[in-house]
Amino acid sequence: MRQNSSEDYYLQGIRQRDPQVLHTIYQEFFPRIAQAIRQNSGNETEARDIFQDALMVVFQKSRDPEFQLSSSFYTYLYAVARNLWLKKLRKKDRHWVTIDGEMESIADHPPFLAEELRREAQYQLYRRKLQELGEQCRELLKLSLAGTRVSEIVKKMNFSSKGYARKRKFKCKEQLIKLIRKDPEFSRLNFEES
């Protein structure tokens, strides 16, 4: 997706730590994100902390030359802040809104926002379950997802043959799928619709 000038403006400003751009981002987006946090067991101080942390995440991501927004800047910032807040709530063991509840509460936003949030939650579940795999499986799947050729994977991982590498990859994917399907969050995220 080609970024429009306002998206470029925000990302450039964050990369360069431009105080004027950061002030604009704060003025335009903080009130909506703070309201969402307050509606989900948070207070003003927590909202400010989460907003700052979300900006830091965007800053880190924007430094990657291959980083591209697949949504509006606000949608991305909101998704990052939301994930940070849900993570904090889980750590505090507070009651938190499910994905389904969250989608209902953002009904006044464009439909793609709910989809974006659902996909982000799916990705986070995938990443958590990937970490539960053994080191060899994690490495093999990461190389495979990065588009590394089978012959390169055989060399890097000291496998005996391409056939073994393919078989091992299949087993690792199978194991990852089982872990994802066993997680209670799986049914709420509607993976089949993706």
C-alpha positions as YAML, in Angstrom:
chain: A
units: angstrom
residues:
- id: 1
  name: MET
  ca: [0.00, 0.00, 0.00]
- id: 2
  name: ARG
  ca: [1.45, 3.36, -0.99]
- id: 3
  name: GLN
  ca: [1.63, 5.73, 1.93]
- id: 4
  name: ASN
  ca: [0.01, 9.14, 1.49]
- id: 5
  name: SER
  ca: [1.76, 12.36, 2.48]
- id: 6
  name: SER
  ca: [0.28, 12.52, 6.00]
- id: 7
  name: GLU
  ca: [1.45, 8.97, 6.75]
- id: 8
  name: ASP
  ca: [4.93, 9.88, 5.43]
- id: 9
  name: TYR
  ca: [4.83, 13.06, 7.53]
- id: 10
  name: TYR
  ca: [4.12, 11.13, 10.74]
- id: 11
  name: LEU
  ca: [6.71, 8.40, 10.11]
- id: 12
  name: GLN
  ca: [9.42, 10.88, 9.03]
- id: 13
  name: GLY
  ca: [8.69, 13.02, 12.09]
- id: 14
  name: ILE
  ca: [8.96, 10.04, 14.41]
- id: 15
  name: ARG
  ca: [12.20, 8.87, 12.77]
- id: 16
  name: GLN
  ca: [13.70, 12.35, 13.16]
- id: 17
  name: ARG
  ca: [12.15, 12.89, 16.61]
- id: 18
  name: ASP
  ca: [10.67, 16.15, 15.33]
- id: 19
  name: PRO
  ca: [8.98, 17.84, 18.33]
- id: 20
  name: GLN
  ca: [6.35, 19.54, 16.15]
- id: 21
  name: VAL
  ca: [5.30, 16.25, 14.51]
- id: 22
  name: LEU
  ca: [5.28, 14.43, 17.86]
- id: 23
  name: HIS
  ca: [3.10, 17.21, 19.28]
- id: 24
  name: THR
  ca: [0.71, 16.87, 16.31]
- id: 25
  name: ILE
  ca: [0.54, 13.07, 16.75]
- id: 26
  name: TYR
  ca: [-0.14, 13.52, 20.45]
- id: 27
  name: GLN
  ca: [-2.88, 16.13, 19.81]
- id: 28
  name: GLU
  ca: [-4.59, 14.13, 17.04]
- id: 29
  name: PHE
  ca: [-4.37, 10.56, 18.32]
- id: 30
  name: PHE
  ca: [-3.85, 10.49, 22.09]
- id: 31
  name: PRO
  ca: [-7.46, 11.40, 23.03]
- id: 32
  name: ARG
  ca: [-8.97, 8.47, 21.09]
- id: 33
  name: ILE
  ca: [-6.41, 5.96, 22.34]
- id: 34
  name: ALA
  ca: [-6.69, 7.24, 25.92]
- id: 35
  name: GLN
  ca: [-10.48, 6.88, 25.75]
- id: 36
  name: ALA
  ca: [-10.16, 3.25, 24.61]
- id: 37
  name: ILE
  ca: [-7.78, 2.51, 27.51]
- id: 38
  name: ARG
  ca: [-10.04, 4.24, 30.06]
- id: 39
  name: GLN
  ca: [-13.00, 2.21, 28.78]
- id: 40
  name: ASN
  ca: [-10.96, -0.96, 29.37]
- id: 41
  name: SER
  ca: [-9.97, -0.61, 33.05]
- id: 42
  name: GLY
  ca: [-7.27, 2.04, 32.58]
- id: 43
  name: ASN
  ca: [-6.67, 5.54, 33.88]
- id: 44
  name: GLU
  ca: [-5.14, 8.69, 32.39]
- id: 45
  name: THR
  ca: [-1.61, 7.97, 33.64]
- id: 46
  name: GLU
  ca: [-1.66, 4.45, 32.24]
- id: 47
  name: ALA
  ca: [-3.02, 5.80, 28.94]
- id: 48
  name: ARG
  ca: [-0.11, 8.28, 28.70]
- id: 49
  name: ASP
  ca: [2.42, 5.52, 29.47]
- id: 50
  name: ILE
  ca: [0.93, 3.18, 26.86]
- id: 51
  name: PHE
  ca: [0.79, 5.96, 24.27]
- id: 52
  name: GLN
  ca: [4.49, 6.76, 24.87]
- id: 53
  name: ASP
  ca: [5.41, 3.07, 24.66]
- id: 54
  name: ALA
  ca: [3.40, 2.72, 21.43]
- id: 55
  name: LEU
  ca: [5.27, 5.67, 19.92]
- id: 56
  name: MET
  ca: [8.57, 4.00, 20.86]
- id: 57
  name: VAL
  ca: [7.47, 0.78, 19.14]
- id: 58
  name: VAL
  ca: [6.53, 2.74, 16.00]
- id: 59
  name: PHE
  ca: [9.89, 4.54, 16.18]
- id: 60
  name: GLN
  ca: [11.78, 1.23, 16.38]
- id: 61
  name: LYS
  ca: [9.76, -0.31, 13.54]
- id: 62
  name: SER
  ca: [10.10, 2.79, 11.34]
- id: 63
  name: ARG
  ca: [13.90, 2.55, 11.50]
- id: 64
  name: ASP
  ca: [13.74, -0.67, 9.48]
- id: 65
  name: PRO
  ca: [14.20, 0.38, 5.81]
- id: 66
  name: GLU
  ca: [11.73, -2.31, 4.73]
- id: 67
  name: PHE
  ca: [8.99, -1.15, 7.11]
- id: 68
  name: GLN
  ca: [5.77, -0.14, 5.36]
- id: 69
  name: LEU
  ca: [2.38, 0.65, 6.78]
- id: 70
  name: SER
  ca: [-0.39, -1.65, 5.57]
- id: 71
  name: SER
  ca: [-3.03, 0.64, 7.11]
- id: 72
  name: SER
  ca: [-3.38, 4.26, 8.16]
- id: 73
  name: PHE
  ca: [-0.91, 5.60, 10.69]
- id: 74
  name: TYR
  ca: [-3.66, 5.90, 13.31]
- id: 75
  name: THR
  ca: [-4.81, 2.31, 12.77]
- id: 76
  name: TYR
  ca: [-1.27, 1.04, 13.22]
- id: 77
  name: LEU
  ca: [-0.61, 3.20, 16.29]
- id: 78
  name: TYR
  ca: [-3.96, 2.15, 17.80]
- id: 79
  name: ALA
  ca: [-3.21, -1.55, 17.21]
- id: 80
  name: VAL
  ca: [0.21, -1.22, 18.86]
- id: 81
  name: ALA
  ca: [-1.23, 0.67, 21.86]
- id: 82
  name: ARG
  ca: [-4.08, -1.82, 22.18]
- id: 83
  name: ASN
  ca: [-1.69, -4.79, 22.18]
- id: 84
  name: LEU
  ca: [0.53, -3.12, 24.78]
- id: 85
  name: TRP
  ca: [-2.50, -2.42, 26.97]
- id: 86
  name: LEU
  ca: [-3.89, -5.95, 26.68]
- id: 87
  name: LYS
  ca: [-0.45, -7.33, 27.56]
- id: 88
  name: LYS
  ca: [-0.32, -5.09, 30.64]
- id: 89
  name: LEU
  ca: [-3.83, -6.15, 31.69]
- id: 90
  name: ARG
  ca: [-2.91, -9.82, 31.35]
- id: 91
  name: LYS
  ca: [0.13, -9.24, 33.56]
- id: 92
  name: LYS
  ca: [-2.02, -7.49, 36.16]
- id: 93
  name: ASP
  ca: [-4.51, -10.35, 35.89]
- id: 94
  name: ARG
  ca: [-7.35, -7.87, 35.39]
- id: 95
  name: HIS
  ca: [-10.47, -8.59, 33.41]
- id: 96
  name: TRP
  ca: [-9.86, -7.57, 29.82]
- id: 97
  name: VAL
  ca: [-12.04, -7.26, 26.79]
- id: 98
  name: THR
  ca: [-11.94, -10.16, 24.35]
- id: 99
  name: ILE
  ca: [-11.22, -9.66, 20.68]
- id: 100
  name: ASP
  ca: [-14.95, -10.03, 19.98]
- id: 101
  name: GLY
  ca: [-15.80, -7.42, 22.60]
- id: 102
  name: GLU
  ca: [-13.12, -5.11, 21.26]
- id: 103
  name: MET
  ca: [-14.50, -5.38, 17.75]
- id: 104
  name: GLU
  ca: [-17.95, -4.41, 19.03]
- id: 105
  name: SER
  ca: [-16.53, -1.40, 20.85]
- id: 106
  name: ILE
  ca: [-14.80, -0.09, 17.72]
- id: 107
  name: ALA
  ca: [-17.91, -0.32, 15.55]
- id: 108
  name: ASP
  ca: [-17.74, 3.42, 14.89]
- id: 109
  name: HIS
  ca: [-14.37, 2.94, 13.16]
- id: 110
  name: PRO
  ca: [-13.95, 1.79, 9.55]
- id: 111
  name: PRO
  ca: [-14.46, -1.98, 9.07]
- id: 112
  name: PHE
  ca: [-10.81, -2.52, 8.14]
- id: 113
  name: LEU
  ca: [-9.77, -1.50, 11.67]
- id: 114
  name: ALA
  ca: [-11.50, -4.52, 13.22]
- id: 115
  name: GLU
  ca: [-9.88, -6.74, 10.60]
- id: 116
  name: GLU
  ca: [-6.47, -5.15, 11.22]
- id: 117
  name: LEU
  ca: [-6.81, -5.73, 14.96]
- id: 118
  name: ARG
  ca: [-7.90, -9.34, 14.47]
- id: 119
  name: ARG
  ca: [-4.93, -10.02, 12.20]
- id: 120
  name: GLU
  ca: [-2.54, -8.40, 14.66]
- id: 121
  name: ALA
  ca: [-3.94, -10.60, 17.46]
- id: 122
  name: GLN
  ca: [-3.57, -13.68, 15.24]
- id: 123
  name: TYR
  ca: [0.04, -12.72, 14.51]
- id: 124
  name: GLN
  ca: [0.78, -12.26, 18.22]
- id: 125
  name: LEU
  ca: [-0.70, -15.71, 18.99]
- id: 126
  name: TYR
  ca: [1.42, -17.22, 16.19]
- id: 127
  name: ARG
  ca: [4.58, -15.55, 17.59]
- id: 128
  name: ARG
  ca: [3.87, -16.75, 21.14]
- id: 129
  name: LYS
  ca: [3.36, -20.34, 19.96]
- id: 130
  name: LEU
  ca: [6.43, -20.19, 17.73]
- id: 131
  name: GLN
  ca: [8.47, -19.44, 20.87]
- id: 132
  name: GLU
  ca: [7.14, -22.66, 22.45]
- id: 133
  name: LEU
  ca: [8.74, -24.77, 19.70]
- id: 134
  name: GLY
  ca: [12.23, -26.16, 20.05]
- id: 135
  name: GLU
  ca: [15.12, -24.04, 18.81]
- id: 136
  name: GLN
  ca: [15.67, -26.14, 15.68]
- id: 137
  name: CYS
  ca: [12.00, -25.90, 14.64]
- id: 138
  name: ARG
  ca: [11.94, -22.16, 15.25]
- id: 139
  name: GLU
  ca: [15.06, -21.65, 13.15]
- id: 140
  name: LEU
  ca: [13.83, -23.91, 10.36]
- id: 141
  name: LEU
  ca: [10.44, -22.16, 10.13]
- id: 142
  name: LYS
  ca: [12.02, -18.70, 10.25]
- id: 143
  name: LEU
  ca: [14.41, -19.58, 7.42]
- id: 144
  name: SER
  ca: [11.57, -21.05, 5.42]
- id: 145
  name: LEU
  ca: [9.33, -18.01, 5.94]
- id: 146
  name: ALA
  ca: [12.21, -15.76, 4.91]
- id: 147
  name: GLY
  ca: [12.24, -17.53, 1.55]
- id: 148
  name: THR
  ca: [15.55, -19.34, 2.08]
- id: 149
  name: ARG
  ca: [16.06, -22.10, -0.49]
- id: 150
  name: VAL
  ca: [15.96, -25.68, 0.76]
- id: 151
  name: SER
  ca: [19.57, -26.24, -0.30]
- id: 152
  name: GLU
  ca: [20.64, -23.28, 1.86]
- id: 153
  name: ILE
  ca: [18.59, -24.57, 4.80]
- id: 154
  name: VAL
  ca: [20.32, -27.97, 4.49]
- id: 155
  name: LYS
  ca: [23.73, -26.26, 4.71]
- id: 156
  name: LYS
  ca: [22.85, -23.84, 7.52]
- id: 157
  name: MET
  ca: [21.20, -26.47, 9.68]
- id: 158
  name: ASN
  ca: [23.51, -29.37, 8.85]
- id: 159
  name: PHE
  ca: [20.69, -31.59, 7.60]
- id: 160
  name: SER
  ca: [21.52, -34.76, 5.68]
- id: 161
  name: SER
  ca: [19.37, -33.99, 2.62]
- id: 162
  name: LYS
  ca: [16.71, -31.76, 1.07]
- id: 163
  name: GLY
  ca: [14.17, -34.51, 1.66]
- id: 164
  name: TYR
  ca: [14.94, -34.55, 5.37]
- id: 165
  name: ALA
  ca: [14.72, -30.74, 5.51]
- id: 166
  name: ARG
  ca: [11.27, -30.82, 3.88]
- id: 167
  name: LYS
  ca: [10.07, -33.60, 6.19]
- id: 168
  name: ARG
  ca: [11.39, -31.76, 9.26]
- id: 169
  name: LYS
  ca: [9.73, -28.51, 8.13]
- id: 170
  name: PHE
  ca: [6.41, -30.35, 7.71]
- id: 171
  name: LYS
  ca: [6.68, -31.82, 11.23]
- id: 172
  name: CYS
  ca: [7.54, -28.42, 12.73]
- id: 173
  name: LYS
  ca: [4.61, -26.72, 10.98]
- id: 174
  name: GLU
  ca: [2.32, -29.49, 12.19]
- id: 175
  name: GLN
  ca: [3.55, -28.99, 15.76]
- id: 176
  name: LEU
  ca: [3.05, -25.22, 15.53]
- id: 177
  name: ILE
  ca: [-0.49, -25.63, 14.19]
- id: 178
  name: LYS
  ca: [-1.36, -27.99, 17.07]
- id: 179
  name: LEU
  ca: [-0.07, -25.47, 19.63]
- id: 180
  name: ILE
  ca: [-2.07, -22.66, 18.03]
- id: 181
  name: ARG
  ca: [-5.28, -24.72, 17.83]
- id: 182
  name: LYS
  ca: [-4.99, -25.76, 21.51]
- id: 183
  name: ASP
  ca: [-4.83, -22.14, 22.70]
- id: 184
  name: PRO
  ca: [-8.17, -20.82, 24.05]
- id: 185
  name: GLU
  ca: [-7.69, -17.63, 22.02]
- id: 186
  name: PHE
  ca: [-7.71, -19.60, 18.75]
- id: 187
  name: SER
  ca: [-11.49, -19.94, 18.44]
- id: 188
  name: ARG
  ca: [-12.07, -16.23, 19.15]
- id: 189
  name: LEU
  ca: [-9.68, -15.15, 16.39]
- id: 190
  name: ASN
  ca: [-11.39, -16.93, 13.47]
- id: 191
  name: PHE
  ca: [-8.18, -18.07, 11.76]
- id: 192
  name: GLU
  ca: [-10.19, -19.81, 9.04]
- id: 193
  name: GLU
  ca: [-11.46, -16.45, 7.72]
- id: 194
  name: SER
  ca: [-7.95, -15.06, 7.12]
...
